[in-house]
Each structure stands twice: as C-alpha cells, then as structure tokens.
C-alpha positions as a Python dict, from the first residue, in 0.01 Angstrom:
ca = {
    (1, 'M'): (0, 0, 0),
    (2, 'D'): (306, 230, 35),
    (3, 'D'): (320, 298, -339),
    (4, 'L'): (-34, 440, -347),
    (5, 'P'): (-62, 820, -388),
    (6, 'L'): (-319, 827, -104),
    (7, 'D'): (-265, 783, 264),
    (8, 'T'): (-513, 502, 333),
    (9, 'S'): (-457, 532, 706),
    (10, 'H'): (-623, 874, 709),
    (11, 'P'): (-989, 856, 830),
    (12, 'A'): (-1117, 1081, 549),
    (13, 'V'): (-950, 865, 285),
    (14, 'R'): (-1087, 548, 440),
    (15, 'D'): (-1437, 696, 443),
    (16, 'F'): (-1402, 799, 79),
    (17, 'L'): (-1291, 450, -25),
    (18, 'T'): (-1570, 290, 180),
    (19, 'L'): (-1831, 517, 24),
    (20, 'T'): (-1699, 437, -324),
    (21, 'R'): (-1723, 64, -256),
    (22, 'L'): (-2077, 105, -125),
    (23, 'Q'): (-2175, 301, -438),
    (24, 'V'): (-2087, -10, -638),
    (25, 'L'): (-2187, -291, -403),
    (26, 'T'): (-2522, -158, -283),
    (27, 'P'): (-2695, -123, -624),
    (28, 'L'): (-2545, -457, -727),
    (29, 'S'): (-2679, -631, -416),
    (30, 'L'): (-3022, -473, -467),
    (31, 'L'): (-3025, -593, -829),
    (32, 'I'): (-2940, -946, -713),
    (33, 'N'): (-3214, -930, -450),
    (34, 'I'): (-3475, -813, -702),
    (35, 'A'): (-3364, -1066, -964),
    (36, 'A'): (-3374, -1359, -720),
    (37, 'V'): (-3718, -1270, -584),
    (38, 'A'): (-3856, -1198, -933),
    (39, 'V'): (-3727, -1525, -1082),
    (40, 'C'): (-3847, -1730, -785),
    (41, 'S'): (-4188, -1559, -794),
    (42, 'L'): (-4264, -1521, -1164),
    (43, 'I'): (-4058, -1776, -1354),
    (44, 'L'): (-4013, -2079, -1129),
    (45, 'S'): (-4312, -2295, -1054),
    (46, 'P'): (-4434, -2309, -786),
    (47, 'G'): (-4348, -1948, -708),
    (48, 'L'): (-4294, -1791, -367),
    (49, 'G'): (-4662, -1705, -322),
    (50, 'E'): (-4777, -2045, -449),
    (51, 'I'): (-4555, -2221, -196),
    (52, 'A'): (-4707, -2009, 80),
    (53, 'R'): (-5051, -2125, -34),
    (54, 'M'): (-4934, -2488, -40),
    (55, 'Y'): (-4835, -2468, 327),
    (56, 'P'): (-5104, -2256, 496),
    (57, 'T'): (-5041, -2158, 858),
    (58, 'S'): (-5230, -1952, 1111),
    (59, 'L'): (-5014, -1652, 1012),
    (60, 'T'): (-4996, -1692, 634),
    (61, 'P'): (-5041, -1345, 479),
    (62, 'S'): (-5194, -1236, 152),
    (63, 'P'): (-4930, -1275, -125),
    (64, 'V'): (-5064, -963, -297),
    (65, 'F'): (-5017, -751, 16),
    (66, 'I'): (-4666, -887, 67),
    (67, 'G'): (-4580, -831, -299),
    (68, 'I'): (-4685, -465, -275),
    (69, 'Y'): (-4486, -425, 47),
    (70, 'I'): (-4169, -575, -102),
    (71, 'A'): (-4208, -358, -413),
    (72, 'A'): (-4226, -51, -188),
    (73, 'V'): (-3907, -159, -10),
    (74, 'Y'): (-3733, -199, -346),
    (75, 'I'): (-3848, 143, -469),
    (76, 'M'): (-3724, 307, -149),
    (77, 'Q'): (-3394, 123, -181),
    (78, 'I'): (-3355, 266, -530),
    (79, 'G'): (-3396, 607, -368),
    (80, 'Y'): (-3133, 500, -114),
    (81, 'C'): (-2891, 420, -399),
    (82, 'V'): (-2953, 764, -553),
    (83, 'V'): (-2878, 932, -219),
    (84, 'L'): (-2570, 711, -185),
    (85, 'I'): (-2434, 838, -517),
    (86, 'L'): (-2534, 1204, -479),
    (87, 'A'): (-2466, 1252, -107),
    (88, 'H'): (-2255, 1559, -28),
    (89, 'K'): (-2336, 1638, 336),
    (90, 'S'): (-2094, 1493, 588),
    (91, 'E'): (-2376, 1372, 817),
    (92, 'T'): (-2545, 1187, 529),
    (93, 'K'): (-2219, 1021, 426),
    (94, 'Q'): (-2150, 908, 781),
    (95, 'A'): (-2500, 760, 809),
    (96, 'L'): (-2444, 571, 484),
    (97, 'I'): (-2095, 451, 571),
    (98, 'K'): (-2127, 371, 940),
    (99, 'G'): (-2502, 337, 981),
    (100, 'S'): (-2636, 116, 706),
    (101, 'G'): (-2313, 45, 521),
    (102, 'L'): (-2231, -314, 434),
    (103, 'A'): (-2515, -444, 653),
    (104, 'L'): (-2765, -347, 382),
    (105, 'V'): (-2546, -506, 113),
    (106, 'F'): (-2534, -833, 305),
    (107, 'S'): (-2907, -809, 379),
    (108, 'N'): (-2991, -791, 10),
    (109, 'W'): (-2774, -1096, -59),
    (110, 'V'): (-2937, -1287, 227),
    (111, 'M'): (-3285, -1195, 98),
    (112, 'G'): (-3189, -1334, -242),
    (113, 'F'): (-3064, -1659, -88),
    (114, 'W'): (-3383, -1678, 119),
    (115, 'A'): (-3595, -1663, -197),
    (116, 'I'): (-3396, -1955, -338),
    (117, 'A'): (-3428, -2157, -16),
    (118, 'W'): (-3804, -2092, -3),
    (119, 'S'): (-3840, -2199, -367),
    (120, 'L'): (-3658, -2524, -284),
    (121, 'K'): (-3893, -2570, 16),
    (122, 'A'): (-3588, -2577, 245),
    (123, 'F'): (-3781, -2417, 529),
    (124, 'L'): (-3519, -2478, 798),
    (125, 'V'): (-3256, -2305, 584),
    (126, 'S'): (-3512, -2034, 511),
    (127, 'S'): (-3562, -1975, 885),
    (128, 'V'): (-3187, -1955, 948),
    (129, 'L'): (-3142, -1705, 664),
    (130, 'L'): (-3429, -1492, 793),
    (131, 'G'): (-3271, -1494, 1139),
    (132, 'I'): (-2943, -1370, 988),
    (133, 'L'): (-3136, -1107, 791),
    (134, 'I'): (-3303, -981, 1109),
    (135, 'I'): (-2969, -956, 1291),
    (136, 'L'): (-2814, -756, 1006),
    (137, 'L'): (-3108, -518, 974),
    (138, 'L'): (-3155, -482, 1349),
    (139, 'Y'): (-2788, -388, 1384),
    (140, 'S'): (-2804, -124, 1111),
    (141, 'N'): (-3130, 21, 1244),
    (142, 'I'): (-2994, 48, 1597),
    (143, 'V'): (-2673, 215, 1477),
    (144, 'L'): (-2875, 461, 1269),
    (145, 'Y'): (-3107, 545, 1557),
    (146, 'V'): (-2833, 585, 1816),
    (147, 'Y'): (-2555, 754, 1620),
    (148, 'H'): (-2728, 898, 1312),
    (149, 'P'): (-3089, 976, 1417),
    (150, 'P'): (-3334, 1122, 1165),
    (151, 'V'): (-3366, 1499, 1181),
    (152, 'S'): (-3607, 1737, 1009),
    (153, 'S'): (-3320, 1929, 850),
    (154, 'R'): (-3234, 1624, 635),
    (155, 'P'): (-3567, 1487, 511),
    (156, 'L'): (-3407, 1285, 231),
    (157, 'D'): (-3201, 1094, 488),
    (158, 'T'): (-3518, 1008, 674),
    (159, 'A'): (-3708, 909, 361),
    (160, 'F'): (-3439, 711, 180),
    (161, 'I'): (-3198, 588, 450),
    (162, 'H'): (-3399, 535, 769),
    (163, 'A'): (-3735, 444, 614),
    (164, 'P'): (-3624, 163, 378),
    (165, 'L'): (-3405, 6, 647),
    (166, 'R'): (-3698, 16, 889),
    (167, 'L'): (-3949, -129, 642),
    (168, 'F'): (-3700, -397, 540),
    (169, 'L'): (-3660, -502, 906),
    (170, 'I'): (-4032, -516, 988),
    (171, 'L'): (-4110, -776, 721),
    (172, 'P'): (-3891, -1068, 837),
    (173, 'L'): (-3914, -973, 1204),
    (174, 'T'): (-4292, -971, 1232),
    (175, 'L'): (-4404, -1210, 960),
    (176, 'L'): (-4163, -1400, 737),
    (177, 'L'): (-3962, -1566, 1015),
    (178, 'P'): (-4265, -1682, 1220),
    (179, 'V'): (-4433, -1826, 908),
    (180, 'S'): (-4111, -2000, 802),
    (181, 'I'): (-4063, -2150, 1149),
    (182, 'F'): (-4425, -2270, 1161),
    (183, 'I'): (-4378, -2453, 833),
    (184, 'A'): (-4036, -2589, 933),
    (185, 'I'): (-4185, -2750, 1247),
    (186, 'H'): (-4486, -2877, 1048),
    (187, 'H'): (-4739, -2648, 1213),
    (188, 'Y'): (-4942, -2607, 896),
    (189, 'W'): (-5234, -2786, 738),
    (190, 'Q'): (-5307, -2928, 395),
    (191, 'E'): (-5395, -2682, 122),
    (192, 'G'): (-5772, -2655, 79),
    (193, 'D'): (-5853, -2812, 417),
    (194, 'T'): (-6062, -2522, 546),
    (195, 'S'): (-6185, -2730, 840),
    (196, 'A'): (-5831, -2729, 983),
    (197, 'Y'): (-5777, -2353, 996),
    (198, 'N'): (-5821, -2355, 1375),
    (199, 'N'): (-5511, -2573, 1409),
    (200, 'Y'): (-5230, -2394, 1596),
    (201, 'M'): (-5449, -2087, 1629),
    (202, 'W'): (-5324, -1996, 1977),
    (203, 'E'): (-4963, -2023, 1867),
    (204, 'G'): (-5044, -1788, 1581),
    (205, 'F'): (-5228, -1557, 1816),
    (206, 'G'): (-4933, -1557, 2059),
    (207, 'V'): (-4685, -1461, 1789),
    (208, 'L'): (-4916, -1199, 1641),
    (209, 'F'): (-4994, -1056, 1984),
    (210, 'G'): (-4627, -1046, 2081),
    (211, 'V'): (-4501, -868, 1769),
    (212, 'N'): (-4797, -628, 1775),
    (213, 'I'): (-4729, -534, 2137),
    (214, 'L'): (-4360, -475, 2063),
    (215, 'G'): (-4452, -268, 1759),
    (216, 'A'): (-4709, -70, 1956),
    (217, 'L'): (-4455, 6, 2231),
    (218, 'F'): (-4199, 121, 1975),
    (219, 'I'): (-4455, 346, 1805),
    (220, 'A'): (-4567, 490, 2138),
    (221, 'M'): (-4210, 568, 2245),
    (222, 'R'): (-4066, 687, 1913),
    (223, 'R'): (-4375, 824, 1734),
    (224, 'D'): (-4247, 638, 1429),
    (225, 'V'): (-4470, 683, 1124),
    (226, 'V'): (-4271, 433, 915),
    (227, 'W'): (-4318, 154, 1167),
    (228, 'T'): (-4685, 252, 1201),
    (229, 'V'): (-4754, 219, 829),
    (230, 'G'): (-4541, -93, 782),
    (231, 'A'): (-4679, -282, 1081),
    (232, 'A'): (-5038, -187, 998),
    (233, 'W'): (-4997, -307, 639),
    (234, 'L'): (-4848, -640, 745),
    (235, 'A'): (-5118, -691, 1009),
    (236, 'A'): (-5378, -627, 739),
    (237, 'S'): (-5205, -879, 513),
    (238, 'V'): (-5257, -1151, 776),
    (239, 'W'): (-5630, -1106, 836),
    (240, 'N'): (-5690, -1037, 466),
    (241, 'K'): (-5582, -1394, 386),
    (242, 'S'): (-5869, -1629, 471),
    (243, 'P'): (-5965, -1855, 631),
    (244, 'K'): (-5827, -1750, 968),
    (245, 'S'): (-5918, -1858, 1319),
    (246, 'A'): (-6099, -1604, 1538),
    (247, 'P'): (-5799, -1512, 1763),
    (248, 'V'): (-5573, -1444, 1463),
    (249, 'S'): (-5834, -1262, 1254),
    (250, 'V'): (-5859, -974, 1503),
    (251, 'R'): (-5802, -667, 1289),
    (252, 'S'): (-5506, -520, 1475),
    (253, 'S'): (-5405, -302, 1178),
    (254, 'T'): (-5606, -15, 1329),
    (255, 'L'): (-5410, -44, 1655),
    (256, 'F'): (-5092, 117, 1522),
    (257, 'P'): (-5244, 434, 1370),
    (258, 'S'): (-5450, 481, 1686),
    (259, 'I'): (-5137, 467, 1905),
    (260, 'Y'): (-4944, 695, 1673),
    (261, 'M'): (-5220, 955, 1677),
}
C-alpha cells in the first residue's frame, strides 16, 4: 500500500474509499435481490406465493399484500442508492458509511438466498437465513437510531436511509420468520382443508400478539410513522388472507395508527 498516492490510514481517505465501494456494491446487491425474488416468484413454478398457499399456517399473509410491500421496499432502496451516489453532506455520508453500510449489502444478498431456499422448500434453511437477515437489519437500524438519528433538516435521509431500512426489518421480524418457522416445524395444514384452519391458532395468536405489542410500544415511544404504516400493512395482510381462526383474525391493523395519533 506504500506505493499508493493516497494515505489510506487517514480517516477521510478510508471513508471515501468505503463510500466508493458502497456506491458499487449496494446497487449490485439490490439488483441481485430483485432478480432472485422476481425469478423465484414469476418464472419458477411453484413461485414464492404459491408455496405459501401450499403450506397454509395460522399466520400466512396475503401474497398480494406482501408483494406490494416488497415492491415498496425496493423502490425506497432505489432512492437509497440515488442518495448514496449524490450525497454531499458529511452527516449523510456518515450515516451511509457507518449506519447502514455493508449491513444493507449483506441483507440484500441474504434476501436473495432466502428466496432460493423458499423456492426449494428448504424451510429450515429459510428460517436460518431470515434470522441472519433480522440480525443484520436490526444492527443497522440500531446504529442509525443511536448515532445517526433522523432529523427534520435532512428529510431525504429520513425518507431514503432510515425508512427503507426500517421497512425492510419489519417484514422478516414480524411475519416471514414466524411463518417459516411454523412450516419448518410442520405447524401447517393441507392446502384446501378449510376445516383445519383452527389448528395452531393460539400459537399464531401468541406470535401476532407479541409482535404487535412490541410494535405498539416502539410506536408509542418513538412516534415512528414508518413503523406505524409498515406494521399496519403487514397486520392487514394476515387477516386479509382467509380462512383465519378467530384469535388471529382480530383486525389489529387499526391499533398502530391509533397509538401513533
């Protein structure tokens, strides 16, 4: 490294090199994520949504709702990539480098591998990958909140750095991982057996109640509109998919806006 014209031990140079790497790796990882999910959903048969219908659980959501949610996360990540390339404020660069950074790159890769595992019906592998995804996204969200909190003076940071990372986290944390675990431990019923929809209903209710309470506490403490919208949408996706047992079909999607307001 001594023959380089730059002093790579200098913090500013290291940040510049890190940002440059992220400007290449982040869009590439997002493209891989989108391609993997699109191929596994639209080209392979059965697709991701069809597999979810083949293994119905007490928490299985509406594939249409989840598809819209994932599309929104992708669109916001495209905005993130634009901010990543055009960022000029020091605070924004630090949030990108030390807040989200490589954690988002790895998260996109893991999401792509999860789509492949789900398509192969490797539900145990799927659950492990979703656990890794949650750890990565939880880490980046905590770092962003603690060291690079959203401020009104930088609305683009809030909209395209904090919001997509938050929405990305909510999906596996509150829904994908519980559904994957239920299927992995065979807590599902045969497709079309509507008489069995009460099976494992209290387990489903317990998970739904737990994640809703945690989400409600977070919204009450942080007044977080992103979590409010994301959690309400995912709650609606669960009760919109029928049939559902009575405890699980409670329409908790109105809980989050009520707490926020």
